[in-house]
PDB file of C-alpha atoms in Angstrom:
ATOM      1  CA  MET A   1     -38.048  16.243 -19.216  1.00 44.00           C
ATOM      2  CA  ALA A   2     -39.954  16.976 -15.497  1.00 47.00           C
ATOM      3  CA  LEU A   3     -39.543  20.318 -13.699  1.00 53.00           C
ATOM      4  CA  ARG A   4     -37.810  19.513 -10.370  1.00 63.00           C
ATOM      5  CA  VAL A   5     -39.494  21.430  -7.773  1.00 62.00           C
ATOM      6  CA  PRO A   6     -37.339  22.736  -4.936  1.00 74.00           C
ATOM      7  CA  GLU A   7     -37.800  20.497  -1.940  1.00 76.00           C
ATOM      8  CA  ARG A   8     -37.955  23.997   0.202  1.00 78.00           C
ATOM      9  CA  LEU A   9     -40.821  25.367  -2.127  1.00 80.00           C
ATOM     10  CA  ARG A  10     -42.753  21.804  -2.245  1.00 77.00           C
ATOM     11  CA  ARG A  11     -42.655  21.896   1.746  1.00 81.00           C
ATOM     12  CA  ARG A  12     -44.094  25.832   1.880  1.00 83.00           C
ATOM     13  CA  PHE A  13     -46.356  24.500  -1.025  1.00 75.00           C
ATOM     14  CA  ASP A  14     -47.561  21.178   1.191  1.00 76.00           C
ATOM     15  CA  ALA A  15     -48.275  23.546   4.351  1.00 81.00           C
ATOM     16  CA  PHE A  16     -50.389  25.802   2.472  1.00 79.00           C
ATOM     17  CA  LEU A  17     -52.495  22.931   1.283  1.00 80.00           C
ATOM     18  CA  ASP A  18     -52.586  21.589   4.733  1.00 79.00           C
ATOM     19  CA  ARG A  19     -54.068  24.888   6.294  1.00 84.00           C
ATOM     20  CA  ARG A  20     -56.417  25.468   2.816  1.00 84.00           C
ATOM     21  CA  LEU A  21     -57.659  22.263   1.842  1.00 85.00           C
ATOM     22  CA  PRO A  22     -57.501  19.960   5.387  1.00 90.00           C
ATOM     23  CA  PRO A  23     -58.133  16.068   5.339  1.00 90.00           C
ATOM     24  CA  ALA A  24     -61.625  15.293   5.061  1.00 91.00           C
ATOM     25  CA  SER A  25     -63.493  11.759   3.779  1.00 92.00           C
ATOM     26  CA  SER A  26     -66.049  13.801   2.102  1.00 93.00           C
ATOM     27  CA  GLN A  27     -64.824  17.137   0.514  1.00 93.00           C
ATOM     28  CA  GLU A  28     -66.791  19.734  -1.848  1.00 93.00           C
ATOM     29  CA  LEU A  29     -65.027  21.693  -4.515  1.00 93.00           C
ATOM     30  CA  SER A  30     -65.573  25.663  -4.106  1.00 90.00           C
ATOM     31  CA  HIS A  31     -63.431  28.725  -5.169  1.00 90.00           C
ATOM     32  CA  LYS A  32     -61.483  27.821  -2.084  1.00 89.00           C
ATOM     33  CA  SER A  33     -60.286  24.494  -3.406  1.00 90.00           C
ATOM     34  CA  ILE A  34     -60.344  25.129  -7.261  1.00 94.00           C
ATOM     35  CA  PHE A  35     -56.877  26.336  -8.909  1.00 94.00           C
ATOM     36  CA  ILE A  36     -56.808  27.971 -12.536  1.00 96.00           C
ATOM     37  CA  PHE A  37     -53.980  28.115 -14.851  1.00 95.00           C
ATOM     38  CA  PRO A  38     -53.769  28.240 -18.926  1.00 95.00           C
ATOM     39  CA  SER A  39     -52.612  24.855 -20.534  1.00 95.00           C
ATOM     40  CA  GLY A  40     -49.800  24.434 -22.817  1.00 95.00           C
ATOM     41  CA  PHE A  41     -52.378  24.734 -25.388  1.00 96.00           C
ATOM     42  CA  GLY A  42     -53.564  27.833 -23.673  1.00 96.00           C
ATOM     43  CA  PHE A  43     -50.543  29.887 -23.777  1.00 96.00           C
ATOM     44  CA  ALA A  44     -50.462  28.892 -27.529  1.00 97.00           C
ATOM     45  CA  TRP A  45     -53.974  30.696 -27.950  1.00 96.00           C
ATOM     46  CA  LEU A  46     -52.782  33.424 -26.021  1.00 96.00           C
ATOM     47  CA  GLY A  47     -50.022  33.923 -28.331  1.00 96.00           C
ATOM     48  CA  LEU A  48     -51.721  33.832 -31.132  1.00 96.00           C
ATOM     49  CA  VAL A  49     -54.133  36.676 -30.169  1.00 96.00           C
ATOM     50  CA  LEU A  50     -50.916  38.880 -29.386  1.00 96.00           C
ATOM     51  CA  LEU A  51     -49.975  38.222 -32.977  1.00 96.00           C
ATOM     52  CA  LEU A  52     -53.282  39.018 -34.938  1.00 95.00           C
ATOM     53  CA  TYR A  53     -53.668  42.021 -32.745  1.00 94.00           C
ATOM     54  CA  LEU A  54     -50.157  43.500 -33.377  1.00 95.00           C
ATOM     55  CA  PHE A  55     -50.526  42.179 -36.943  1.00 93.00           C
ATOM     56  CA  GLY A  56     -54.137  44.112 -37.662  1.00 93.00           C
ATOM     57  CA  THR A  57     -52.476  47.379 -35.192  1.00 92.00           C
ATOM     58  CA  ASN A  58     -49.338  47.551 -37.836  1.00 90.00           C
ATOM     59  CA  TYR A  59     -51.868  47.246 -41.003  1.00 86.00           C
ATOM     60  CA  GLN A  60     -54.554  48.958 -39.447  1.00 86.00           C
ATOM     61  CA  ASN A  61     -56.678  45.964 -40.623  1.00 90.00           C
ATOM     62  CA  ASN A  62     -59.684  46.027 -38.342  1.00 92.00           C
ATOM     63  CA  LEU A  63     -60.923  42.688 -39.082  1.00 94.00           C
ATOM     64  CA  VAL A  64     -58.040  40.851 -38.109  1.00 93.00           C
ATOM     65  CA  ILE A  65     -58.162  43.084 -34.524  1.00 94.00           C
ATOM     66  CA  GLY A  66     -61.666  42.144 -34.351  1.00 94.00           C
ATOM     67  CA  LEU A  67     -60.721  38.242 -34.810  1.00 95.00           C
ATOM     68  CA  ALA A  68     -58.200  38.899 -31.978  1.00 95.00           C
ATOM     69  CA  LEU A  69     -60.937  40.382 -29.590  1.00 95.00           C
ATOM     70  CA  VAL A  70     -63.158  37.389 -30.550  1.00 96.00           C
ATOM     71  CA  LEU A  71     -60.806  34.845 -29.520  1.00 96.00           C
ATOM     72  CA  LEU A  72     -59.443  36.575 -26.843  1.00 96.00           C
ATOM     73  CA  SER A  73     -63.250  36.962 -25.261  1.00 96.00           C
ATOM     74  CA  LEU A  74     -63.449  33.207 -26.038  1.00 96.00           C
ATOM     75  CA  PHE A  75     -60.651  32.864 -23.779  1.00 96.00           C
ATOM     76  CA  LEU A  76     -62.195  34.469 -20.887  1.00 96.00           C
ATOM     77  CA  SER A  77     -64.966  32.809 -21.108  1.00 96.00           C
ATOM     78  CA  CYS A  78     -63.686  29.517 -20.753  1.00 95.00           C
ATOM     79  CA  ILE A  79     -62.008  30.802 -17.299  1.00 95.00           C
ATOM     80  CA  ILE A  80     -65.616  30.741 -16.286  1.00 95.00           C
ATOM     81  CA  TYR A  81     -67.066  27.740 -17.555  1.00 94.00           C
ATOM     82  CA  SER A  82     -64.146  25.913 -16.403  1.00 95.00           C
ATOM     83  CA  PHE A  83     -64.147  26.810 -12.720  1.00 95.00           C
ATOM     84  CA  ARG A  84     -67.989  25.957 -12.888  1.00 94.00           C
ATOM     85  CA  ASN A  85     -67.464  22.428 -14.311  1.00 94.00           C
ATOM     86  CA  LEU A  86     -65.861  21.594 -11.159  1.00 94.00           C
ATOM     87  CA  ALA A  87     -67.497  23.913  -8.542  1.00 93.00           C
ATOM     88  CA  GLY A  88     -69.998  22.155  -6.821  1.00 91.00           C
ATOM     89  CA  LEU A  89     -68.345  18.523  -7.190  1.00 93.00           C
ATOM     90  CA  ASN A  90     -68.702  16.536  -4.116  1.00 94.00           C
ATOM     91  CA  LEU A  91     -66.253  13.545  -3.501  1.00 94.00           C
ATOM     92  CA  SER A  92     -66.966  11.022  -0.732  1.00 94.00           C
ATOM     93  CA  ARG A  93     -64.601   8.194   0.103  1.00 94.00           C
ATOM     94  CA  LEU A  94     -66.383   4.718   0.271  1.00 94.00           C
ATOM     95  CA  PRO A  95     -64.593   1.943   2.540  1.00 93.00           C
ATOM     96  CA  PRO A  96     -61.866   0.441   0.257  1.00 93.00           C
ATOM     97  CA  PRO A  97     -61.937  -3.465   0.445  1.00 93.00           C
ATOM     98  CA  HIS A  98     -58.900  -5.707   2.175  1.00 94.00           C
ATOM     99  CA  ILE A  99     -55.809  -6.069  -0.005  1.00 94.00           C
ATOM    100  CA  TYR A 100     -52.230  -7.689  -0.293  1.00 96.00           C
ATOM    101  CA  ALA A 101     -49.344  -6.096  -1.023  1.00 94.00           C
ATOM    102  CA  GLY A 102     -48.033  -6.074  -4.558  1.00 93.00           C
ATOM    103  CA  GLU A 103     -51.828  -5.688  -5.815  1.00 95.00           C
ATOM    104  CA  THR A 104     -53.715  -2.493  -6.901  1.00 95.00           C
ATOM    105  CA  LEU A 105     -56.069  -0.957  -4.873  1.00 95.00           C
ATOM    106  CA  ALA A 106     -59.325  -0.088  -6.097  1.00 95.00           C
ATOM    107  CA  LEU A 107     -60.376   2.963  -3.889  1.00 95.00           C
ATOM    108  CA  PRO A 108     -64.186   3.809  -4.078  1.00 95.00           C
ATOM    109  CA  MET A 109     -64.769   7.126  -4.705  1.00 95.00           C
ATOM    110  CA  GLU A 110     -68.784   8.482  -4.397  1.00 95.00           C
ATOM    111  CA  LEU A 111     -69.199  11.632  -6.707  1.00 94.00           C
ATOM    112  CA  THR A 112     -71.756  14.055  -7.221  1.00 93.00           C
ATOM    113  CA  SER A 113     -72.222  17.316  -8.944  1.00 91.00           C
ATOM    114  CA  SER A 114     -75.188  20.068  -8.325  1.00 85.00           C
ATOM    115  CA  HIS A 115     -75.238  21.086 -12.043  1.00 85.00           C
ATOM    116  CA  GLY A 116     -73.011  18.516 -13.601  1.00 87.00           C
ATOM    117  CA  ALA A 117     -69.108  17.683 -13.860  1.00 91.00           C
ATOM    118  CA  MET A 118     -67.638  16.972 -17.625  1.00 92.00           C
ATOM    119  CA  ALA A 119     -64.296  15.486 -18.514  1.00 92.00           C
ATOM    120  CA  VAL A 120     -62.913  15.057 -14.555  1.00 94.00           C
ATOM    121  CA  ASN A 121     -60.110  13.222 -14.195  1.00 95.00           C
ATOM    122  CA  LEU A 122     -59.146  11.517 -10.963  1.00 96.00           C
ATOM    123  CA  SER A 123     -55.851  10.197  -9.951  1.00 95.00           C
ATOM    124  CA  TYR A 124     -52.847   9.523  -7.036  1.00 95.00           C
ATOM    125  CA  PRO A 125     -49.414  10.590  -7.518  1.00 91.00           C
ATOM    126  CA  GLY A 126     -47.805   7.709  -9.829  1.00 90.00           C
ATOM    127  CA  ASN A 127     -51.098   5.943 -10.566  1.00 94.00           C
ATOM    128  CA  GLU A 128     -53.326   5.611 -13.536  1.00 94.00           C
ATOM    129  CA  VAL A 129     -56.003   8.208 -14.346  1.00 95.00           C
ATOM    130  CA  VAL A 130     -59.473   7.608 -14.295  1.00 95.00           C
ATOM    131  CA  VAL A 131     -61.762   9.862 -16.514  1.00 94.00           C
ATOM    132  CA  CYS A 132     -65.381  10.390 -15.523  1.00 92.00           C
ATOM    133  CA  ASP A 133     -68.610  12.370 -15.786  1.00 91.00           C
ATOM    134  CA  CYS A 134     -71.240  13.155 -13.120  1.00 89.00           C
ATOM    135  CA  GLY A 135     -74.202  14.771 -12.325  1.00 84.00           C
ATOM    136  CA  LYS A 136     -76.699  15.094  -9.571  1.00 84.00           C
ATOM    137  CA  GLU A 137     -77.174  11.128  -9.166  1.00 89.00           C
ATOM    138  CA  PRO A 138     -73.922   9.680  -7.130  1.00 91.00           C
ATOM    139  CA  GLN A 139     -71.851   7.758  -9.344  1.00 92.00           C
ATOM    140  CA  LYS A 140     -68.829   5.312  -7.790  1.00 94.00           C
ATOM    141  CA  VAL A 141     -65.427   5.638  -9.530  1.00 95.00           C
ATOM    142  CA  LEU A 142     -62.989   3.145  -8.664  1.00 96.00           C
ATOM    143  CA  VAL A 143     -59.563   5.131  -8.427  1.00 96.00           C
ATOM    144  CA  PRO A 144     -56.326   2.929  -8.793  1.00 96.00           C
ATOM    145  CA  VAL A 145     -53.954   3.051  -6.219  1.00 96.00           C
ATOM    146  CA  LYS A 146     -50.517   0.602  -6.399  1.00 95.00           C
ATOM    147  CA  THR A 147     -49.198  -1.180  -2.994  1.00 94.00           C
ATOM    148  CA  ARG A 148     -45.666  -2.517  -2.783  1.00 92.00           C
ATOM    149  CA  LYS A 149     -45.777  -3.398   0.829  1.00 93.00           C
ATOM    150  CA  ARG A 150     -47.439  -4.336   3.693  1.00 94.00           C
ATOM    151  CA  GLY A 151     -48.411  -1.529   6.223  1.00 93.00           C
ATOM    152  CA  LEU A 152     -50.474   1.736   6.767  1.00 94.00           C
ATOM    153  CA  LEU A 153     -51.547   2.924   3.116  1.00 94.00           C
ATOM    154  CA  ARG A 154     -51.525   6.714   2.868  1.00 93.00           C
ATOM    155  CA  PRO A 155     -51.250   7.645  -1.084  1.00 93.00           C
ATOM    156  CA  GLY A 156     -51.351  11.229  -0.440  1.00 91.00           C
ATOM    157  CA  ARG A 157     -53.361  13.956  -1.902  1.00 93.00           C
ATOM    158  CA  LEU A 158     -55.789  12.861  -4.718  1.00 95.00           C
ATOM    159  CA  LEU A 159     -55.564  15.220  -8.200  1.00 95.00           C
ATOM    160  CA  VAL A 160     -58.894  16.266  -9.327  1.00 96.00           C
ATOM    161  CA  GLU A 161     -58.405  17.847 -12.593  1.00 96.00           C
ATOM    162  CA  SER A 162     -59.928  18.920 -15.713  1.00 95.00           C
ATOM    163  CA  ARG A 163     -59.548  20.616 -18.929  1.00 95.00           C
ATOM    164  CA  TYR A 164     -63.137  21.249 -19.988  1.00 93.00           C
ATOM    165  CA  PRO A 165     -64.857  22.679 -22.152  1.00 91.00           C
ATOM    166  CA  LEU A 166     -62.254  23.302 -24.971  1.00 93.00           C
ATOM    167  CA  GLY A 167     -59.005  22.779 -23.564  1.00 93.00           C
ATOM    168  CA  LEU A 168     -57.277  26.090 -22.885  1.00 96.00           C
ATOM    169  CA  LEU A 169     -57.250  26.045 -19.267  1.00 96.00           C
ATOM    170  CA  ARG A 170     -56.198  23.446 -16.674  1.00 96.00           C
ATOM    171  CA  THR A 171     -58.722  23.243 -13.369  1.00 96.00           C
ATOM    172  CA  TRP A 172     -57.392  21.320 -10.621  1.00 94.00           C
ATOM    173  CA  SER A 173     -57.706  20.776  -7.135  1.00 94.00           C
ATOM    174  CA  TRP A 174     -55.515  18.386  -4.524  1.00 94.00           C
ATOM    175  CA  LEU A 175     -57.647  16.943  -1.993  1.00 93.00           C
ATOM    176  CA  ASP A 176     -56.397  14.805   0.988  1.00 93.00           C
ATOM    177  CA  MET A 177     -59.162  11.978   1.308  1.00 93.00           C
ATOM    178  CA  ASP A 178     -57.732  11.080   4.535  1.00 92.00           C
ATOM    179  CA  VAL A 179     -57.089   7.756   3.339  1.00 93.00           C
ATOM    180  CA  ALA A 180     -55.075   5.162   5.978  1.00 93.00           C
ATOM    181  CA  HIS A 181     -55.701   1.433   4.340  1.00 94.00           C
ATOM    182  CA  PRO A 182     -54.131  -1.133   5.913  1.00 95.00           C
ATOM    183  CA  VAL A 183     -52.245  -3.716   3.610  1.00 96.00           C
ATOM    184  CA  PHE A 184     -51.948  -7.161   4.340  1.00 96.00           C
ATOM    185  CA  ALA A 185     -48.556  -8.617   3.655  1.00 94.00           C
ATOM    186  CA  SER A 186     -48.340 -10.588   0.579  1.00 94.00           C
ATOM    187  CA  PRO A 187     -48.926 -14.378   1.070  1.00 94.00           C
ATOM    188  CA  LEU A 188     -46.097 -16.363   0.908  1.00 91.00           C
ATOM    189  CA  PRO A 189     -46.237 -20.753   0.748  1.00 89.00           C
ATOM    190  CA  ALA A 190     -44.967 -22.180   3.738  1.00 82.00           C
ATOM    191  CA  PRO A 191     -45.255 -25.392   6.287  1.00 80.00           C
ATOM    192  CA  VAL A 192     -48.235 -24.903   8.634  1.00 75.00           C
ATOM    193  CA  HIS A 193     -46.446 -25.175  12.491  1.00 71.00           C
ATOM    194  CA  LEU A 194     -49.046 -24.763  15.212  1.00 68.00           C
ATOM    195  CA  GLY A 195     -48.140 -24.944  18.661  1.00 64.00           C
ATOM    196  CA  ALA A 196     -50.628 -26.124  21.815  1.00 57.00           C
ATOM    197  CA  ASP A 197     -50.525 -25.145  25.352  1.00 55.00           C
ATOM    198  CA  SER A 198     -49.671 -28.580  26.228  1.00 47.00           C
ATOM    199  CA  ASP A 199     -47.863 -31.287  24.434  1.00 46.00           C
ATOM    200  CA  ALA A 200     -50.058 -33.802  26.234  1.00 41.00           C
ATOM    201  CA  SER A 201     -52.086 -34.422  22.801  1.00 44.00           C
ATOM    202  CA  SER A 202     -50.803 -34.991  18.944  1.00 46.00           C
ATOM    203  CA  SER A 203     -53.911 -35.614  17.286  1.00 42.00           C
ATOM    204  CA  SER A 204     -53.638 -34.191  13.522  1.00 47.00           C
ATOM    205  CA  ASP A 205     -57.612 -32.920  14.327  1.00 49.00           C
ATOM    206  CA  LEU A 206     -56.127 -30.467  17.083  1.00 50.00           C
ATOM    207  CA  GLY A 207     -57.801 -27.248  16.968  1.00 50.00           C
ATOM    208  CA  LYS A 208     -60.388 -28.553  14.801  1.00 53.00           C
ATOM    209  CA  HIS A 209     -64.430 -28.619  15.016  1.00 51.00           C
ATOM    210  CA  VAL A 210     -66.320 -31.990  15.356  1.00 48.00           C
ATOM    211  CA  ALA A 211     -69.994 -32.349  15.423  1.00 47.00           C
ATOM    212  CA  GLY A 212     -71.223 -31.408  18.755  1.00 46.00           C
ATOM    213  CA  VAL A 213     -74.030 -29.139  20.193  1.00 45.00           C
ATOM    214  CA  ASP A 214     -71.540 -26.725  21.549  1.00 49.00           C
ATOM    215  CA  GLU A 215     -71.287 -24.041  19.096  1.00 55.00           C
ATOM    216  CA  PHE A 216     -73.538 -22.991  16.391  1.00 54.00           C
ATOM    217  CA  ALA A 217     -71.877 -23.809  12.725  1.00 54.00           C
ATOM    218  CA  GLY A 218     -74.139 -22.963  10.174  1.00 59.00           C
ATOM    219  CA  LEU A 219     -76.989 -23.984   7.908  1.00 63.00           C
ATOM    220  CA  ARG A 220     -77.499 -27.298   5.731  1.00 65.00           C
ATOM    221  CA  SER A 221     -80.464 -28.842   3.735  1.00 72.00           C
ATOM    222  CA  TYR A 222     -82.684 -30.734   5.853  1.00 63.00           C
ATOM    223  CA  VAL A 223     -82.621 -34.837   5.820  1.00 68.00           C
ATOM    224  CA  GLN A 224     -85.827 -36.486   6.132  1.00 70.00           C
ATOM    225  CA  GLY A 225     -86.056 -37.918   9.570  1.00 63.00           C
ATOM    226  CA  GLU A 226     -84.111 -35.215  11.365  1.00 66.00           C
ATOM    227  CA  SER A 227     -85.302 -33.824  14.941  1.00 65.00           C
ATOM    228  CA  LEU A 228     -87.487 -30.405  14.255  1.00 64.00           C
ATOM    229  CA  GLN A 229     -85.428 -28.826  17.266  1.00 66.00           C
ATOM    230  CA  ARG A 230     -82.488 -28.596  14.325  1.00 67.00           C
ATOM    231  CA  VAL A 231     -84.943 -26.865  11.886  1.00 71.00           C
ATOM    232  CA  ALA A 232     -84.021 -23.213  11.305  1.00 72.00           C
ATOM    233  CA  TRP A 233     -88.015 -21.858  11.564  1.00 67.00           C
ATOM    234  CA  LYS A 234     -86.841 -18.372  10.975  1.00 71.00           C
ATOM    235  CA  GLN A 235     -85.719 -19.250   7.323  1.00 68.00           C
ATOM    236  CA  LEU A 236     -88.383 -21.509   6.847  1.00 67.00           C
ATOM    237  CA  ALA A 237     -90.483 -18.366   7.076  1.00 71.00           C
ATOM    238  CA  GLN A 238     -88.417 -16.186   4.912  1.00 69.00           C
ATOM    239  CA  GLY A 239     -89.098 -18.508   2.182  1.00 69.00           C
ATOM    240  CA  ARG A 240     -85.513 -20.167   1.948  1.00 70.00           C
ATOM    241  CA  GLY A 241     -86.805 -23.631   2.498  1.00 71.00           C
ATOM    242  CA  MET A 242     -86.244 -26.663   5.142  1.00 72.00           C
ATOM    243  CA  LEU A 243     -83.014 -26.253   6.817  1.00 71.00           C
ATOM    244  CA  SER A 244     -81.407 -27.722   9.608  1.00 74.00           C
ATOM    245  CA  LYS A 245     -78.846 -25.854  12.284  1.00 69.00           C
ATOM    246  CA  ASP A 246     -75.463 -27.450  12.584  1.00 64.00           C
ATOM    247  CA  PHE A 247     -73.465 -27.390  15.807  1.00 58.00           C
ATOM    248  CA  ALA A 248     -70.133 -27.748  16.407  1.00 58.00           C
ATOM    249  CA  GLU A 249     -67.354 -28.033  19.463  1.00 55.00           C
ATOM    250  CA  PRO A 250     -63.550 -27.812  19.323  1.00 54.00           C
ATOM    251  CA  GLN A 251     -61.355 -30.971  19.653  1.00 55.00           C
ATOM    252  CA  GLY A 252     -58.301 -30.718  21.572  1.00 55.00           C
ATOM    253  CA  LEU A 253     -56.134 -27.974  23.082  1.00 62.00           C
ATOM    254  CA  PRO A 254     -56.173 -24.817  21.465  1.00 67.00           C
ATOM    255  CA  GLN A 255     -53.353 -24.225  18.585  1.00 82.00           C
ATOM    256  CA  TRP A 256     -51.460 -21.166  18.209  1.00 88.00           C
ATOM    257  CA  LEU A 257     -49.526 -19.520  15.127  1.00 89.00           C
ATOM    258  CA  ALA A 258     -46.076 -17.652  15.956  1.00 88.00           C
ATOM    259  CA  LEU A 259     -43.444 -15.483  13.934  1.00 85.00           C
ATOM    260  CA  PRO A 260     -40.814 -18.003  12.579  1.00 81.00           C
ATOM    261  CA  THR A 261     -37.845 -16.971  13.684  1.00 80.00           C
ATOM    262  CA  ASN A 262     -35.428 -18.440  11.328  1.00 82.00           C
ATOM    263  CA  GLU A 263     -36.200 -15.937   8.884  1.00 84.00           C
ATOM    264  CA  PRO A 264     -35.980 -12.409   7.836  1.00 90.00           C
ATOM    265  CA  LEU A 265     -38.915 -10.084   8.907  1.00 91.00           C
ATOM    266  CA  GLU A 266     -40.983  -9.673   5.832  1.00 91.00           C
ATOM    267  CA  THR A 267     -40.577 -13.171   4.941  1.00 92.00           C
ATOM    268  CA  ALA A 268     -41.213 -14.516   8.209  1.00 92.00           C
ATOM    269  CA  LEU A 269     -44.309 -12.025   8.211  1.00 94.00           C
ATOM    270  CA  SER A 270     -45.798 -13.214   4.556  1.00 94.00           C
ATOM    271  CA  GLN A 271     -45.384 -17.009   5.807  1.00 93.00           C
ATOM    272  CA  LEU A 272     -47.629 -16.246   8.311  1.00 93.00           C
ATOM    273  CA  ALA A 273     -50.150 -14.377   6.288  1.00 94.00           C
ATOM    274  CA  TRP A 274     -50.149 -17.369   4.348  1.00 94.00           C
ATOM    275  CA  GLN A 275     -50.735 -19.882   7.323  1.00 92.00           C
ATOM    276  CA  VAL A 276     -53.517 -17.419   8.536  1.00 93.00           C
ATOM    277  CA  ASP A 277     -55.449 -17.943   5.052  1.00 93.00           C
ATOM    278  CA  GLU A 278     -54.653 -21.636   4.681  1.00 92.00           C
ATOM    279  CA  LEU A 279     -55.987 -22.295   8.450  1.00 91.00           C
ATOM    280  CA  THR A 280     -59.154 -20.543   7.800  1.00 90.00           C
ATOM    281  CA  ARG A 281     -59.822 -22.388   4.381  1.00 90.00           C
ATOM    282  CA  SER A 282     -59.512 -25.578   5.986  1.00 86.00           C
ATOM    283  CA  LYS A 283     -61.382 -24.496   9.010  1.00 85.00           C
ATOM    284  CA  GLN A 284     -58.779 -24.710  11.398  1.00 87.00           C
ATOM    285  CA  ILE A 285     -59.447 -22.894  14.807  1.00 88.00           C
ATOM    286  CA  PHE A 286     -56.137 -21.307  15.815  1.00 89.00           C
ATOM    287  CA  GLY A 287     -54.946 -18.049  17.719  1.00 92.00           C
ATOM    288  CA  LEU A 288     -51.873 -15.558  16.915  1.00 92.00           C
ATOM    289  CA  ARG A 289     -49.218 -14.420  18.976  1.00 91.00           C
ATOM    290  CA  LEU A 290     -46.868 -11.704  17.673  1.00 90.00           C
ATOM    291  CA  GLY A 291     -44.819  -9.429  19.360  1.00 86.00           C
ATOM    292  CA  ASP A 292     -47.161  -8.112  22.226  1.00 88.00           C
ATOM    293  CA  THR A 293     -50.285  -8.886  20.372  1.00 90.00           C
ATOM    294  CA  VAL A 294     -52.262 -12.110  21.667  1.00 91.00           C
ATOM    295  CA  LEU A 295     -55.536 -13.060  19.496  1.00 90.00           C
ATOM    296  CA  GLU A 296     -57.517 -15.999  20.918  1.00 91.00           C
ATOM    297  CA  PRO A 297     -58.244 -18.737  19.066  1.00 89.00           C
ATOM    298  CA  ALA A 298     -61.067 -18.334  17.070  1.00 88.00           C
ATOM    299  CA  LEU A 299     -62.448 -19.679  13.431  1.00 85.00           C
ATOM    300  CA  GLY A 300     -63.779 -17.644  10.743  1.00 86.00           C
ATOM    301  CA  GLU A 301     -63.698 -14.416   8.555  1.00 89.00           C
ATOM    302  CA  GLN A 302     -63.599 -11.737  10.934  1.00 92.00           C
ATOM    303  CA  HIS A 303     -60.970 -13.743  12.378  1.00 92.00           C
ATOM    304  CA  ARG A 304     -58.942 -13.896   9.768  1.00 94.00           C
ATOM    305  CA  ILE A 305     -59.328 -10.198   8.947  1.00 94.00           C
ATOM    306  CA  GLY A 306     -58.005  -9.319  12.724  1.00 95.00           C
ATOM    307  CA  CYS A 307     -55.251 -11.706  12.110  1.00 94.00           C
ATOM    308  CA  GLN A 308     -53.970 -10.378   8.727  1.00 95.00           C
ATOM    309  CA  LEU A 309     -54.348  -6.624  10.163  1.00 95.00           C
ATOM    310  CA  THR A 310     -52.188  -7.504  12.988  1.00 95.00           C
ATOM    311  CA  ILE A 311     -49.275  -9.163  10.799  1.00 95.00           C
ATOM    312  CA  ALA A 312     -49.843  -5.700   8.280  1.00 94.00           C
ATOM    313  CA  LEU A 313     -49.376  -3.394  11.017  1.00 94.00           C
ATOM    314  CA  TYR A 314     -46.432  -5.309  12.902  1.00 92.00           C
ATOM    315  CA  PRO A 315     -43.575  -2.837  12.954  1.00 90.00           C
ATOM    316  CA  GLU A 316     -40.525  -3.081  11.276  1.00 81.00           C
ATOM    317  CA  ARG A 317     -37.420  -3.600  12.697  1.00 69.00           C
ATOM    318  CA  PRO A 318     -34.671  -1.077  12.419  1.00 48.00           C
TER     319      PRO A 318
END
């Protein structure tokens, strides 16, 4: 059964860590950030050393005493090697991908070591452990973090641990990698209800792009006979072949998404998240009105991410 740490003692230890190991996106382990303590196997080893020494002195057996001293010297040598294994290990946090609530975030870390680090365990509390070896060349490691709800994810301190070389000692550090990553609301399918600034038009094409000359919409294969003014000469010079520029213009009035009022808050936000993705897939122009935040009608991946971030960080009702 796990040992329950008193709340007061835990708070004092957390305050000690905050002073000694402040948050940073890149950290290097040194004597100030590495802790060493015998493992269960290490305590058993020391117990064996003590028994051999007592047996040898009681029966005046120098061979047994010598064996006890050899085992003790091996234990002491492991302290140096255990510290050296983690000392100089540099960890840098890389930009994580966007995810939805309920998914597991693969938090990317880049590890380097001036002399190599063996059997290094990386984990966040309550998550799976990743084991890796690293050297002077940068190595990318994905550390899993479970997500349960939307909002700003703060997984806590990263446990960096090793029992190298013989498992006699546990060498570890608690690092705050300054992670504060937004988690999108879990999409929940729902009918899309768009509202316009005016009821003057009810066409199903409202907010969509149609062929025109106003805005650049992308590239497509060149069709024989098209005007050379539409040819993407820059891409042709890059060896990408003959491509034509497509232009489009918005049709109808701007369309808006708003928070459904007939559902609980979290359900409504999940439905809104699904609608944002659905409209983006169908290349529909839309804006978002959520609380005091207004995102003007637009189209594309950046607009989708902006809308999802707004939904993810929307405050919870008391």
